[in-house]
Short mmCIF file of C-alpha atoms and ligand atoms in Angstrom, two decimals:
data_model
loop_
_atom_site.label_atom_id
_atom_site.label_comp_id
_atom_site.label_asym_id
_atom_site.label_seq_id
_atom_site.Cartn_x
_atom_site.Cartn_y
_atom_site.Cartn_z
CA MET A 200 -204.39 -89.11 159.48
CA ALA A 201 -202.57 -92.27 160.52
CA ASP A 202 -198.76 -92.03 160.79
CA LYS A 203 -198.53 -94.18 157.71
CA ILE A 204 -201.08 -95.42 155.24
CA LEU A 205 -202.11 -99.00 155.95
CA ILE A 206 -202.73 -101.50 153.17
CA ALA A 207 -205.33 -104.22 153.68
CA PRO A 208 -205.36 -106.66 150.75
CA SER A 209 -208.64 -108.54 150.37
CA ILE A 210 -208.23 -112.32 150.18
CA LEU A 211 -211.44 -112.39 148.11
CA SER A 212 -209.08 -112.18 145.13
CA ALA A 213 -206.68 -114.89 146.40
CA ASP A 214 -206.75 -118.62 145.61
CA PHE A 215 -209.37 -120.12 147.95
CA ALA A 216 -207.58 -123.48 147.78
CA ALA A 217 -204.40 -121.97 149.20
CA MET A 218 -205.36 -119.37 151.79
CA GLY A 219 -202.47 -120.28 154.08
CA ASP A 220 -200.07 -119.42 151.27
CA ALA A 221 -202.00 -116.21 150.55
CA VAL A 222 -201.57 -114.83 154.07
CA ARG A 223 -197.94 -115.92 154.21
CA ASP A 224 -197.41 -114.07 150.91
CA LEU A 225 -199.08 -110.99 152.39
CA GLU A 226 -196.59 -111.04 155.28
CA LYS A 227 -193.73 -111.35 152.82
CA TRP A 228 -195.13 -108.48 150.74
CA ARG A 229 -195.40 -106.34 153.92
CA ALA A 230 -199.16 -105.88 153.90
CA ASP A 231 -200.54 -104.37 157.12
CA TRP A 232 -203.92 -106.05 157.49
CA VAL A 233 -205.69 -109.01 155.88
CA HIS A 234 -209.16 -107.92 154.71
CA CYS A 235 -211.67 -110.78 154.98
CA ASP A 236 -214.92 -110.32 153.03
CA VAL A 237 -217.72 -112.31 154.65
CA MET A 238 -220.87 -112.50 152.49
CA ASP A 239 -224.10 -114.31 153.31
CA GLY A 240 -226.08 -114.26 150.06
CA ARG A 241 -228.71 -112.09 151.77
CA PHE A 242 -227.15 -108.71 152.51
CA VAL A 243 -225.25 -109.06 149.25
CA PRO A 244 -225.91 -111.32 146.24
CA ASN A 245 -222.85 -113.54 146.82
CA ILE A 246 -221.56 -116.06 149.38
CA THR A 247 -217.96 -116.36 150.50
CA PHE A 248 -216.89 -117.81 153.87
CA GLY A 249 -217.45 -117.56 157.60
CA MET A 250 -215.85 -118.21 160.99
CA PRO A 251 -213.97 -121.40 160.03
CA MET A 252 -211.99 -119.47 157.41
CA VAL A 253 -211.12 -116.74 159.90
CA GLU A 254 -210.03 -119.40 162.38
CA ALA A 255 -207.85 -121.07 159.73
CA LEU A 256 -206.29 -117.75 158.70
CA ARG A 257 -205.58 -117.00 162.37
CA ARG A 258 -203.51 -120.20 162.62
CA ASN A 259 -201.46 -119.09 159.61
CA THR A 260 -200.69 -115.42 160.20
CA SER A 261 -200.01 -112.84 162.86
CA LEU A 262 -201.22 -110.01 160.60
CA THR A 263 -204.28 -108.04 161.74
CA LEU A 264 -207.43 -109.79 160.52
CA ASP A 265 -209.89 -107.13 159.33
CA VAL A 266 -213.26 -108.86 159.00
CA HIS A 267 -215.83 -107.05 156.85
CA LEU A 268 -219.27 -108.53 157.50
CA MET A 269 -221.66 -108.19 154.58
CA ILE A 270 -224.35 -110.15 156.38
CA VAL A 271 -227.79 -109.53 157.86
CA GLU A 272 -228.14 -109.72 161.64
CA PRO A 273 -224.42 -109.34 162.36
CA GLU A 274 -225.26 -109.22 166.09
CA LYS A 275 -225.80 -112.97 165.98
CA TYR A 276 -222.26 -113.70 164.84
CA VAL A 277 -219.83 -110.99 165.92
CA GLU A 278 -218.68 -112.75 169.11
CA ARG A 279 -217.94 -115.93 167.18
CA PHE A 280 -215.88 -114.01 164.61
CA VAL A 281 -213.82 -112.46 167.42
CA LYS A 282 -213.37 -115.87 169.06
CA ALA A 283 -212.24 -117.23 165.68
CA GLY A 284 -209.47 -114.64 165.64
CA ALA A 285 -210.79 -111.41 164.11
CA ASP A 286 -208.88 -108.34 165.31
CA ILE A 287 -211.33 -105.90 163.70
CA VAL A 288 -214.99 -106.52 162.88
CA THR A 289 -216.99 -104.10 160.74
CA PHE A 290 -220.61 -104.33 159.62
CA HIS A 291 -223.20 -102.28 157.73
CA PRO A 292 -225.56 -100.35 160.03
CA GLU A 293 -228.61 -101.03 157.84
CA ALA A 294 -228.05 -104.77 158.40
CA SER A 295 -228.57 -104.56 162.15
CA GLU A 296 -231.52 -103.68 164.38
CA ASP A 297 -229.14 -102.80 167.22
CA VAL A 298 -226.09 -100.94 165.96
CA HIS A 299 -224.99 -99.63 169.38
CA GLY A 300 -225.36 -103.08 170.93
CA THR A 301 -223.48 -104.83 168.12
CA LEU A 302 -220.58 -102.36 168.32
CA ALA A 303 -220.48 -102.90 172.09
CA ALA A 304 -220.54 -106.67 171.68
CA ILE A 305 -217.51 -106.59 169.37
CA ALA A 306 -215.57 -104.45 171.85
CA ALA A 307 -216.61 -106.63 174.80
CA ALA A 308 -215.38 -109.70 172.92
CA GLY A 309 -211.98 -108.02 172.59
CA ALA A 310 -211.78 -106.71 169.02
CA LYS A 311 -211.80 -103.28 167.39
CA ARG A 312 -215.14 -102.35 165.89
CA GLY A 313 -216.50 -100.29 163.08
CA LEU A 314 -219.21 -99.47 160.58
CA VAL A 315 -219.29 -99.58 156.79
CA LEU A 316 -221.25 -97.33 154.45
CA ASN A 317 -222.35 -98.34 150.96
CA PRO A 318 -221.82 -95.84 148.12
CA ASP A 319 -225.44 -94.67 148.34
CA VAL A 320 -225.50 -94.18 152.12
CA ALA A 321 -224.76 -90.68 153.41
CA VAL A 322 -221.95 -90.06 155.90
CA GLY A 323 -224.56 -88.66 158.31
CA LYS A 324 -225.74 -92.24 158.89
CA VAL A 325 -222.66 -93.02 161.03
CA GLU A 326 -222.65 -89.76 162.96
CA PRO A 327 -224.55 -91.10 165.99
CA TYR A 328 -222.01 -93.92 166.36
CA LEU A 329 -218.69 -92.18 165.77
CA ASP A 330 -217.66 -92.23 169.45
CA GLU A 331 -218.09 -96.01 169.41
CA CYS A 332 -216.02 -96.75 166.28
CA ASP A 333 -212.35 -97.66 165.93
CA VAL A 334 -212.74 -97.78 162.14
CA VAL A 335 -215.25 -96.27 159.71
CA MET A 336 -215.12 -97.75 156.23
CA LEU A 337 -216.56 -96.23 153.08
CA MET A 338 -217.38 -98.43 150.09
CA ALA A 339 -216.36 -97.23 146.64
CA VAL A 340 -218.21 -100.14 145.00
CA PHE A 341 -221.52 -101.83 145.78
CA PRO A 342 -220.41 -104.80 147.86
CA GLY A 343 -220.66 -108.35 146.63
CA PHE A 344 -217.80 -108.79 144.19
CA GLY A 345 -214.14 -107.95 143.75
CA GLY A 346 -212.73 -106.25 140.69
CA GLN A 347 -215.40 -103.57 140.24
CA LYS A 348 -214.85 -100.01 139.06
CA PHE A 349 -214.12 -97.30 141.64
CA ILE A 350 -217.10 -94.96 142.22
CA ARG A 351 -215.58 -91.49 142.43
CA ASP A 352 -218.50 -89.99 144.40
CA VAL A 353 -216.88 -91.47 147.50
CA LEU A 354 -214.03 -88.92 147.43
CA PRO A 355 -216.02 -85.98 148.88
CA LYS A 356 -217.53 -88.40 151.42
CA LEU A 357 -214.02 -89.24 152.66
CA THR A 358 -213.29 -85.55 153.15
CA GLU A 359 -216.63 -85.04 154.90
CA LEU A 360 -215.94 -87.97 157.25
CA LYS A 361 -212.46 -86.68 158.02
CA ALA A 362 -213.92 -83.28 158.96
CA LEU A 363 -216.55 -84.95 161.14
CA ARG A 364 -213.86 -86.99 162.93
CA GLY A 365 -212.48 -83.97 164.76
CA ASP A 366 -210.35 -85.20 167.69
CA ARG A 367 -211.69 -88.74 167.54
CA LYS A 368 -209.20 -91.49 166.86
CA PHE A 369 -211.02 -93.80 164.44
CA LEU A 370 -209.30 -94.80 161.22
CA ILE A 371 -210.94 -94.07 157.88
CA GLU A 372 -210.84 -97.10 155.57
CA LEU A 373 -211.76 -97.19 151.90
CA ASP A 374 -212.89 -100.41 150.23
CA GLY A 375 -213.42 -101.20 146.55
CA GLY A 376 -211.78 -100.42 143.23
CA VAL A 377 -208.47 -99.22 144.67
CA THR A 378 -205.63 -99.26 142.12
CA GLU A 379 -202.09 -97.93 141.77
CA ASP A 380 -203.63 -95.11 139.71
CA ASN A 381 -206.21 -93.81 142.19
CA ALA A 382 -204.59 -94.54 145.58
CA LYS A 383 -203.01 -91.11 145.87
CA GLU A 384 -206.22 -89.14 145.44
CA ILE A 385 -208.04 -91.48 147.85
CA VAL A 386 -205.41 -90.80 150.52
CA ALA A 387 -205.46 -87.07 149.75
CA ALA A 388 -209.25 -87.11 150.26
CA GLY A 389 -208.85 -88.57 153.76
CA ALA A 390 -208.33 -92.35 153.82
CA ASP A 391 -205.93 -93.94 156.35
CA VAL A 392 -206.42 -97.56 155.27
CA LEU A 393 -206.81 -98.86 151.71
CA VAL A 394 -208.42 -102.21 150.94
CA ALA A 395 -207.20 -103.68 147.67
CA GLY A 396 -208.19 -107.07 146.33
CA SER A 397 -207.68 -107.53 142.62
CA SER A 398 -205.00 -104.85 142.25
CA VAL A 399 -202.75 -106.75 144.71
CA PHE A 400 -203.50 -110.38 143.93
CA LYS A 401 -203.62 -109.93 140.14
CA SER A 402 -200.45 -107.83 140.11
CA GLN A 403 -197.28 -109.12 138.41
CA ASP A 404 -195.38 -107.77 141.41
CA PRO A 405 -197.69 -107.61 144.44
CA GLN A 406 -195.00 -106.38 146.82
CA ARG A 407 -194.30 -103.43 144.57
CA THR A 408 -198.03 -102.75 144.17
CA ILE A 409 -198.44 -102.63 147.96
CA GLU A 410 -195.52 -100.19 148.18
CA VAL A 411 -197.03 -97.99 145.45
CA LEU A 412 -200.46 -98.02 147.13
CA ARG A 413 -198.87 -97.01 150.42
CA SER A 414 -196.78 -94.17 149.01
C1 LIG B 138 -216.56 -105.88 147.88
C2 LIG B 138 -215.57 -106.17 148.97
C3 LIG B 138 -214.25 -105.53 148.73
C4 LIG B 138 -213.66 -105.87 147.40
C5 LIG B 138 -212.29 -105.37 147.17
O1 LIG B 138 -217.73 -106.55 148.14
O2 LIG B 138 -216.04 -105.74 150.22
O3 LIG B 138 -213.39 -105.79 149.82
O4 LIG B 138 -213.68 -107.22 147.17
O5 LIG B 138 -211.84 -105.86 145.95
P1 LIG B 138 -211.28 -104.93 144.78
O6 LIG B 138 -210.08 -104.24 145.35
O7 LIG B 138 -210.97 -105.89 143.70
O8 LIG B 138 -212.37 -103.95 144.45
ZN1 LIG B 139 -214.54 -105.59 151.91
#
């Protein structure tokens, strides 16, 4: 487990007309990472933003930019996301014809790299790549939209992934449906990093919510 639990609020739930303010707020609220949900309308049925947004965020924050690519053919874009300022780039293995090569390209460009598994993808799918990952993220919702309900079947998968990790150093990240009410059991099951979109940005007191999620 990481020394402390890291909180990665997703700006998908922030005001898209004021992203500079959103990341400055996240610094003030002591978030650890900024989770950036990139959707292409093909891998998922929604479209968000791309490299220009990451580049703009980079100019406005020194927080770690955690870029979650929900796009087909991520190999075509990973270098440009790193150049734009991504510190971490993750993608879904089923979206790429060359998972090893794409992971290597992210590392060569100078960022941390990782894979993401949808709720219906077994943990075994990432096993061949675990030595090449800095982060492995499990989805607790089907990607595409913020504010969905947490799918509890992910809890045993977290524990399975943690057991598979052995002496490896990758962080286990959990994305989707995280709230003040379920954070504790998600961490107990094995997560090191919690993504939280709506529960942070729709909170009356986001700083307190981040503290509660982390405890
Ligand atoms: C889902 C995204 C998630 C999600 C998190 O497609 O990858 O990052 O928006 O939002 P909440 O915390 O609202 O589920
Ligand atoms: Zn995400």
